[in-house]
Backbone as a printed PyTorch tensor [residue, N CA C, xyz], in Angstrom:
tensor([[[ 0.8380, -1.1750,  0.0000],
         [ 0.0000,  0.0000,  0.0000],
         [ 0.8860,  1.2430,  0.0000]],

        [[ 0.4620,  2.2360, -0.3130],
         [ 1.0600,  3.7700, -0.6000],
         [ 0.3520,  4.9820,  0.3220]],

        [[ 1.6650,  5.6170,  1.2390],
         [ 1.1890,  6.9990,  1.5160],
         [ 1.9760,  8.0770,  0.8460]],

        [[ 0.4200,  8.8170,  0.3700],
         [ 1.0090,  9.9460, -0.5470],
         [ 1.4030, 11.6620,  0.4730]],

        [[ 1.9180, 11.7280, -0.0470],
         [ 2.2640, 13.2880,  0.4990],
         [ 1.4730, 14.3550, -0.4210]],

        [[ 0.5630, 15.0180, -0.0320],
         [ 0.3590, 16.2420, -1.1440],
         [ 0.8350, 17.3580, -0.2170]],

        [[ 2.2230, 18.1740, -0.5850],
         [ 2.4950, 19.3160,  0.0100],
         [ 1.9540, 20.7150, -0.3030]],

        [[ 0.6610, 20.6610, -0.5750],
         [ 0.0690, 21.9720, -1.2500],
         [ 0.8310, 23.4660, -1.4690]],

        [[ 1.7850, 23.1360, -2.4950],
         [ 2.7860, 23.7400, -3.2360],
         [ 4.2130, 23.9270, -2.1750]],

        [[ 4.7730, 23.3630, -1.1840],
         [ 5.9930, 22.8590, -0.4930],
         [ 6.9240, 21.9690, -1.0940]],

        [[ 7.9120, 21.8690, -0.4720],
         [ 8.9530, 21.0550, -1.3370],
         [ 8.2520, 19.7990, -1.7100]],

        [[ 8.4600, 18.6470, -2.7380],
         [ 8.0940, 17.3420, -2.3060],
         [ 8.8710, 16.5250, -1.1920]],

        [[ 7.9510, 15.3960, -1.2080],
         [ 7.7580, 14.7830, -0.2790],
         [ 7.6960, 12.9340, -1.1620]],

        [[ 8.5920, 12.3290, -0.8590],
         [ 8.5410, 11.0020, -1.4570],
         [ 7.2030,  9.9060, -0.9300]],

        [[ 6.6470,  9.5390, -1.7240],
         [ 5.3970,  8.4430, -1.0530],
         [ 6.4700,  7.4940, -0.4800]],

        [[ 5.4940,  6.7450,  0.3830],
         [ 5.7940,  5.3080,  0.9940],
         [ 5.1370,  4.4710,  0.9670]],

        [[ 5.6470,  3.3160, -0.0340],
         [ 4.8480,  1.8260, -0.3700],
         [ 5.8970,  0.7820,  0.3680]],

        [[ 4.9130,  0.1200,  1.5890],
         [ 5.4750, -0.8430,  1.9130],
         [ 4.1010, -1.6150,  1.8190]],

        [[ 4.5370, -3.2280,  2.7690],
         [ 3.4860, -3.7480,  2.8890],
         [ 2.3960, -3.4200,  4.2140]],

        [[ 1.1830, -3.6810,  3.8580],
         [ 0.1860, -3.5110,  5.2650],
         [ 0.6550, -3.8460,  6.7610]],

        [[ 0.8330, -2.9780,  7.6900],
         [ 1.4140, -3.8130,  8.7780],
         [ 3.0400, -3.6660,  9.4320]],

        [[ 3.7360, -2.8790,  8.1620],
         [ 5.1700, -2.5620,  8.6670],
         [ 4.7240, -1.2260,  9.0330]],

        [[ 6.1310, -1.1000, 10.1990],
         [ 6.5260,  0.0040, 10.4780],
         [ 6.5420,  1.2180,  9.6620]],

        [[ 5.8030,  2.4310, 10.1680],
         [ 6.2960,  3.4220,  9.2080],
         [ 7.0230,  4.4700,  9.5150]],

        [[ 8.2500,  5.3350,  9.0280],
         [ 8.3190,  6.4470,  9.4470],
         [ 8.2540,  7.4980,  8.9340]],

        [[ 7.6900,  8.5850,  9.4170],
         [ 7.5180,  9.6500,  9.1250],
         [ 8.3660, 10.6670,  8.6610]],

        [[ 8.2600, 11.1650,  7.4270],
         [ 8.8050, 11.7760,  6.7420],
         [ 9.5600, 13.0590,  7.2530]],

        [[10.5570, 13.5800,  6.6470],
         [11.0370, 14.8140,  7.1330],
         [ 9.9690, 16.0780,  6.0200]],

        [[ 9.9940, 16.8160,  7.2150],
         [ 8.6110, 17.7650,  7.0700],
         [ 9.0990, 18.6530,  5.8630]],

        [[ 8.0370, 19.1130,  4.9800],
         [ 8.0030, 19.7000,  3.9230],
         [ 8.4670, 21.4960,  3.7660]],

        [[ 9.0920, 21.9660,  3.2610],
         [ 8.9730, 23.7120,  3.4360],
         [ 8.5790, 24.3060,  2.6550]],

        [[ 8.4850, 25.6810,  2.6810],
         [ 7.2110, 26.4690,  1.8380],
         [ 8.1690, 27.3200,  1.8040]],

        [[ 8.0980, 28.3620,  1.0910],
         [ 8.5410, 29.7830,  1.2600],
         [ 7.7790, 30.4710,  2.0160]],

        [[ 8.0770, 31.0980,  2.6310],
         [ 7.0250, 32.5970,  3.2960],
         [ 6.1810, 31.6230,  4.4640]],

        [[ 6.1300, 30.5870,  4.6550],
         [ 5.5570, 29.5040,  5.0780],
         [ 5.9610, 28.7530,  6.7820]],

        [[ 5.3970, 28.4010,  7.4040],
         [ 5.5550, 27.1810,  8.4120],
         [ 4.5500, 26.1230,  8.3040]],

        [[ 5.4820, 25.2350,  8.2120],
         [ 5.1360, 23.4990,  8.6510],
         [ 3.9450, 23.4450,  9.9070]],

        [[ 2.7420, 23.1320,  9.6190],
         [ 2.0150, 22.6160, 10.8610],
         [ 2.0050, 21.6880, 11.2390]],

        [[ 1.6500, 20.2650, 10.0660],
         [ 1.6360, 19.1760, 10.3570],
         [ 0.8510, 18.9470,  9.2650]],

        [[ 0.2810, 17.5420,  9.3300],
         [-0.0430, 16.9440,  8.0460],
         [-1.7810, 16.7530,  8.4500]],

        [[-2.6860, 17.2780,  7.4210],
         [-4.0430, 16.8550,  7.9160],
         [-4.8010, 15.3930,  8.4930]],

        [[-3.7600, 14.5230,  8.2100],
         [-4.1650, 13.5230,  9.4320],
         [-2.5210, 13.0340,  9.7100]],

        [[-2.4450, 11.9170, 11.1220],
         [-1.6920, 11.5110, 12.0250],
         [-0.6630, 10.9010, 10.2790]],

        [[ 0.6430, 10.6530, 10.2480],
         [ 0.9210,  9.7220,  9.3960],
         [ 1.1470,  8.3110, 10.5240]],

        [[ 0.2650,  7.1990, 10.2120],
         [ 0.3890,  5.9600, 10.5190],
         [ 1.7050,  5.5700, 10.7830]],

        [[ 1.7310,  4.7990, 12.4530],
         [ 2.5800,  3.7200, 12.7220],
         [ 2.9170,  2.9530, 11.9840]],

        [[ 1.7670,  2.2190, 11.8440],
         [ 2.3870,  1.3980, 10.4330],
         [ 1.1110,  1.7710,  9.1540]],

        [[ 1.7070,  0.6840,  8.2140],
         [ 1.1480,  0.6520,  7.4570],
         [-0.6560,  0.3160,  7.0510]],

        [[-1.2460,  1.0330,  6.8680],
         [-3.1350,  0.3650,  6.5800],
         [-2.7690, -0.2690,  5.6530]],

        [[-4.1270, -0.7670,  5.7400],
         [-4.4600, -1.3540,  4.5300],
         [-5.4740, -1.2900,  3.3970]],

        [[-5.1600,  0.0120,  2.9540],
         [-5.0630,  0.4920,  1.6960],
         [-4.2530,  2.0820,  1.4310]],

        [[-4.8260,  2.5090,  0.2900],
         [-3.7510,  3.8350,  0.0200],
         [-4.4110,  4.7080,  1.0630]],

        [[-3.0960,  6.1730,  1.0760],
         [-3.9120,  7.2420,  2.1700],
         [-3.0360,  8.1690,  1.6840]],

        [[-3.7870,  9.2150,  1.5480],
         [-2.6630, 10.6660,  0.8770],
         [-3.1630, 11.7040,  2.4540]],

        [[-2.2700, 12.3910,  2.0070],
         [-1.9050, 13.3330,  3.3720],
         [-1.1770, 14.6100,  3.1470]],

        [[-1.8290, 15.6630,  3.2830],
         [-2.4020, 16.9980,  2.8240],
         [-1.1600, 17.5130,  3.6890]],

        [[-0.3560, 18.5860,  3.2210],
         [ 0.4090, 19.2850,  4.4110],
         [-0.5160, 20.7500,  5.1750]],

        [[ 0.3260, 21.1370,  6.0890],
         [-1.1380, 22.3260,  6.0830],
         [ 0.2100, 23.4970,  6.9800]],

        [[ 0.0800, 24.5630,  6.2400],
         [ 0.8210, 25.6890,  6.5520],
         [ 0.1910, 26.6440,  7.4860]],

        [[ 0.7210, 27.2580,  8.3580],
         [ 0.3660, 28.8640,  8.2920],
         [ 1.4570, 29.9170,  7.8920]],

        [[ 0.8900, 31.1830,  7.5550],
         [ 1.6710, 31.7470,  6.9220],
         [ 2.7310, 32.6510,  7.5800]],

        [[ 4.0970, 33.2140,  7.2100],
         [ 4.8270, 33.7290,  8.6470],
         [ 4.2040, 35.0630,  8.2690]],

        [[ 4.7270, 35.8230,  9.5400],
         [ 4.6980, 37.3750,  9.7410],
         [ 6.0000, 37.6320, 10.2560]],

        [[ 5.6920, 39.4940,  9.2190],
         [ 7.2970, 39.7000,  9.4940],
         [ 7.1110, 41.3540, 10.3130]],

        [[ 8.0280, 41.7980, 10.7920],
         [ 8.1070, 43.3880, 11.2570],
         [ 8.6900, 44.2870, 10.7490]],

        [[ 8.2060, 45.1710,  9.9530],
         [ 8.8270, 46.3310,  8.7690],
         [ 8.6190, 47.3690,  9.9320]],

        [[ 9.9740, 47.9850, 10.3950],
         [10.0130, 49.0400, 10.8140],
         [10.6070, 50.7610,  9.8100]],

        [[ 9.5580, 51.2260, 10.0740],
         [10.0670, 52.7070,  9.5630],
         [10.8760, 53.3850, 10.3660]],

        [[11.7740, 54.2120,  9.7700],
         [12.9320, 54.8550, 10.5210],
         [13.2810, 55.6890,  9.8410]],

        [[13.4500, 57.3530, 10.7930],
         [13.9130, 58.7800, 10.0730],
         [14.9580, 58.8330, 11.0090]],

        [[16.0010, 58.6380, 10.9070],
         [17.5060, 59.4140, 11.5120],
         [17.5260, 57.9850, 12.2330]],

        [[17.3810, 58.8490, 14.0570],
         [17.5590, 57.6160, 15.0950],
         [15.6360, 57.3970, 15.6780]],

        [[14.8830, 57.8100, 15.1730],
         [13.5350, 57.6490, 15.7640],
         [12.8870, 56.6150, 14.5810]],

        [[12.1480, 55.9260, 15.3410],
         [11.0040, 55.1270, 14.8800],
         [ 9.9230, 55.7140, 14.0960]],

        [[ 9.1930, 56.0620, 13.3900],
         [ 8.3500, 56.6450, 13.1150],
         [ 7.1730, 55.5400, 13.0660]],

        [[ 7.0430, 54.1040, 12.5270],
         [ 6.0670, 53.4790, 13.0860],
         [ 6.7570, 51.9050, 12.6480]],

        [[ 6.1110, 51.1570, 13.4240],
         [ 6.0540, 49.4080, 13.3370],
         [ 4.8020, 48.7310, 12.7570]],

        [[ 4.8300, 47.7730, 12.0350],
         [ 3.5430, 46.7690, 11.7850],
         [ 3.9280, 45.6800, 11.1770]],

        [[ 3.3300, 44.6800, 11.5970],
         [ 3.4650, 43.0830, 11.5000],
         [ 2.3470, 42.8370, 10.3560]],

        [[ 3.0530, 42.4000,  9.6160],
         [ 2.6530, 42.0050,  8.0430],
         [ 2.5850, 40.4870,  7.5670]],

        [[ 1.9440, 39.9890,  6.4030],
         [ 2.0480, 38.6710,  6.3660],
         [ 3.4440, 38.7500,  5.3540]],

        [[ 3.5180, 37.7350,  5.5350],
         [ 4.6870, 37.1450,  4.1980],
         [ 4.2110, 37.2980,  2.9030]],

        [[ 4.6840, 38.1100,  1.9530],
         [ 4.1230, 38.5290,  0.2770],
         [ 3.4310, 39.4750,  0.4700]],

        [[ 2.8790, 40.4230,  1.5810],
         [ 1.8720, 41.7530,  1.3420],
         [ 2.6410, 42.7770,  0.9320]],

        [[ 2.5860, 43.3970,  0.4090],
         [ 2.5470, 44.6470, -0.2800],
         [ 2.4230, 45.5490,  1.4890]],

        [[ 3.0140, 46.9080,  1.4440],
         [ 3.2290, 47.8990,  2.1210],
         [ 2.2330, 49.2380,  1.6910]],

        [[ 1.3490, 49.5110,  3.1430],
         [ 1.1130, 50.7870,  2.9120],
         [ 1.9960, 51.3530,  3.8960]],

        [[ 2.3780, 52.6930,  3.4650],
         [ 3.4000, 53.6350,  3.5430],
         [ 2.9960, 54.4440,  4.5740]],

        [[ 3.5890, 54.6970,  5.1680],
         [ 2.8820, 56.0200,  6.5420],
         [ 2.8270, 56.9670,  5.7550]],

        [[ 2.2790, 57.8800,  6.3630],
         [ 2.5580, 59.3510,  5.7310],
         [ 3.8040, 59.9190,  5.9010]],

        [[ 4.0780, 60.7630,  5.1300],
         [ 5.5570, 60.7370,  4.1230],
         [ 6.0830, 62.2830,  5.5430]],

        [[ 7.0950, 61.8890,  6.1840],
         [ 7.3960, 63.1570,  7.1070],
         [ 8.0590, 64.0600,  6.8310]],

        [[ 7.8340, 65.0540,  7.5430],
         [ 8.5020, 66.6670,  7.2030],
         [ 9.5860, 66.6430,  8.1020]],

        [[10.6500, 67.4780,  7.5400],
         [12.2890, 67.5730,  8.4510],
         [12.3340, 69.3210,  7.4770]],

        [[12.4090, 70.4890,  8.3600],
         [12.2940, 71.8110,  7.9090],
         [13.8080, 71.9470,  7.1550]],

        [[14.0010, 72.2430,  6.0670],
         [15.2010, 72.2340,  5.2260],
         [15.5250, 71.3190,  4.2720]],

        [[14.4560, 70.4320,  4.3310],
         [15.0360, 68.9560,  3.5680],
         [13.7500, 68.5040,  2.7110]],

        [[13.7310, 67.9530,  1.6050],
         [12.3540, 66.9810,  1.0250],
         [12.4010, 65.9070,  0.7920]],

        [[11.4600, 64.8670,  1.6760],
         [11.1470, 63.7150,  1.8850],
         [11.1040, 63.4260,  0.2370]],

        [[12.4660, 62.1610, -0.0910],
         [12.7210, 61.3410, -0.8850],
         [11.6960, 59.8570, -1.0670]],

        [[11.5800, 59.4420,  0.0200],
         [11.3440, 58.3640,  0.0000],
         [11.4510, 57.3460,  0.9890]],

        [[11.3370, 56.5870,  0.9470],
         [11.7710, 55.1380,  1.6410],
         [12.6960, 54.3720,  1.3660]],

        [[13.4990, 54.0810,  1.3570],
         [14.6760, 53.2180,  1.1750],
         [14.7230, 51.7970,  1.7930]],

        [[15.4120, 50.7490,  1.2710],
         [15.5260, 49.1880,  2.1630],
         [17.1530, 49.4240,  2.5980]],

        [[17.8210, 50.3650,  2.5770],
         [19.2280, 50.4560,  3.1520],
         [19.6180, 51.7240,  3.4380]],

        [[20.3550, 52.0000,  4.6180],
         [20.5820, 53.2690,  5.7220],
         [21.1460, 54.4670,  4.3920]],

        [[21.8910, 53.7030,  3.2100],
         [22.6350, 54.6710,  2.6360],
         [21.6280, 55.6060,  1.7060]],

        [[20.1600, 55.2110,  1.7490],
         [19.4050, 55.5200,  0.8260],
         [19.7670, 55.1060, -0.6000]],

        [[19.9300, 54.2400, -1.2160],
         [20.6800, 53.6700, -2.5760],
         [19.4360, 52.8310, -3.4110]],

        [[18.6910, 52.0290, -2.3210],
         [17.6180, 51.1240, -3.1460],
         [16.4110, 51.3250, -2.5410]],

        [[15.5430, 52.0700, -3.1010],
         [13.8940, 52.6130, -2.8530],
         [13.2910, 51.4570, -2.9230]],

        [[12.1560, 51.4570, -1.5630],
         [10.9880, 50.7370, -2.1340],
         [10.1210, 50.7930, -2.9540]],

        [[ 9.7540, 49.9250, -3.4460],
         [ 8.9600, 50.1060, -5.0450],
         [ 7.2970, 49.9730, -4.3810]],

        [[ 6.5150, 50.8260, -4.3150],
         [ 5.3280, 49.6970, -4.1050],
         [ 4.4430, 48.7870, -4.7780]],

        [[ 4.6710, 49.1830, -5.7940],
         [ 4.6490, 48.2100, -6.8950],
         [ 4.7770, 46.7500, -7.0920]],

        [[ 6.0490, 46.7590, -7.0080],
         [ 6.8310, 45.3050, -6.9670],
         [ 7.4410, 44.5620, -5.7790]],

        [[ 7.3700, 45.4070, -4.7750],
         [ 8.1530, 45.1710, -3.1280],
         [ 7.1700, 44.3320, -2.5340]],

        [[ 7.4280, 43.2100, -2.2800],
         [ 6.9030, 42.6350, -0.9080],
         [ 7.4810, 42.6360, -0.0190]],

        [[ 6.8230, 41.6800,  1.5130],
         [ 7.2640, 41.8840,  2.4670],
         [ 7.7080, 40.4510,  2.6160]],

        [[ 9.1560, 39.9520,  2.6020],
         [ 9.6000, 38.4070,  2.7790],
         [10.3400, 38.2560,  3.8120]],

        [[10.8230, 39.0750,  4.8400],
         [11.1900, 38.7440,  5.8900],
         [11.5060, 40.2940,  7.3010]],

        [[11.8850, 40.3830,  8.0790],
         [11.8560, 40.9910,  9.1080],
         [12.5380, 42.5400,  8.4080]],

        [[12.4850, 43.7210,  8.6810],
         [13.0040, 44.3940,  7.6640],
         [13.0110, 45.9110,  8.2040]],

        [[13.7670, 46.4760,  7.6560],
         [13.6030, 48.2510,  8.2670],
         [13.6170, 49.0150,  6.7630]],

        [[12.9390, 49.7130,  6.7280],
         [12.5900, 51.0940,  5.8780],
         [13.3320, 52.9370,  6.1550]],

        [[14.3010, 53.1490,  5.4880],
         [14.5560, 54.2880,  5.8740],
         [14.1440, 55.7940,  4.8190]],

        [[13.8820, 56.4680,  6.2300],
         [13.5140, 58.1120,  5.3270],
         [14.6400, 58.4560,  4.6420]],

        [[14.0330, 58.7430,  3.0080],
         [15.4210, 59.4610,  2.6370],
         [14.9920, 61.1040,  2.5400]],

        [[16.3210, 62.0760,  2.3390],
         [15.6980, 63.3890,  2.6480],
         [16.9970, 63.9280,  1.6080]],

        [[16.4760, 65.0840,  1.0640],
         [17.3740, 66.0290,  0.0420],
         [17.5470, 67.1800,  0.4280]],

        [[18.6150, 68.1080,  0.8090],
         [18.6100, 69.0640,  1.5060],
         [17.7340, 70.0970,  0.4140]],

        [[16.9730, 70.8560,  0.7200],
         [16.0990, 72.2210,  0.0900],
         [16.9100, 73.5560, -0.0240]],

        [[17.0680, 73.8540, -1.0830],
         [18.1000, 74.9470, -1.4280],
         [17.2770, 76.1520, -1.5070]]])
């Protein structure tokens, strides 16, 4: 008999055909991107039944913390899922300077896009600013 793995889009997962009655062991757990391992929608069997049995993986999704940052202050925090898209705080004032943007690095070099930017892991956002002549 055969247990199937369906990893609903996770790495694969090799079936196991032995006979009814042997020992089974349980597979090393599947990964996702953006993803955690819960467990499998039912127990995988000690041993073997007797007949086939497929077995669903089941995720939840991670969350990450995008912090905004102007100089040395925080301007705000929020816990996001894995792949969302960013809404933007409102864009802050510094008297002498005009708010550039957001940046993913302190040097201001690579803007967030909102467009195309997701959110894939733990992350800081910095104000960029242009001095006003």
């Amino acid at each position: 008999y055969t247990i199937t793995f369906d990893t609903d889009g996770g790495s694969a997962v090799a079936s196991i055909t032995q006979d009814y009655g042997t020992a089974v062991t349980a597979p090393e757990a599947p990964t996702k991107e953006g993803y955690t391992f819960t467990g499998w929608d039912k127990e995988v069997p000690a041993t073997m039944p007797a007949g086939n049995v497929t077995l669903k993986a089941q995720w939840s999704i991670n969350q990450y913390k995008v912090t905004f940052v102007d100089g040395d202050s925080i301007v705000m925090s929020v816990t996001l899922d894995y792949g969302s898209k960013i809404e933007l705080p409102e864009s802050p004032t510094k008297e002498g300077y005009t708010f550039t943007g957001w940046y993913k690095d302190p040097g201001c070099d690579m803007q967030w896009n909102l467009e195309t930017d997701t959110v894939e892991a733990d992350m800081t956002l910095y104000a960029g600013w242009s001095k006003t002549e």
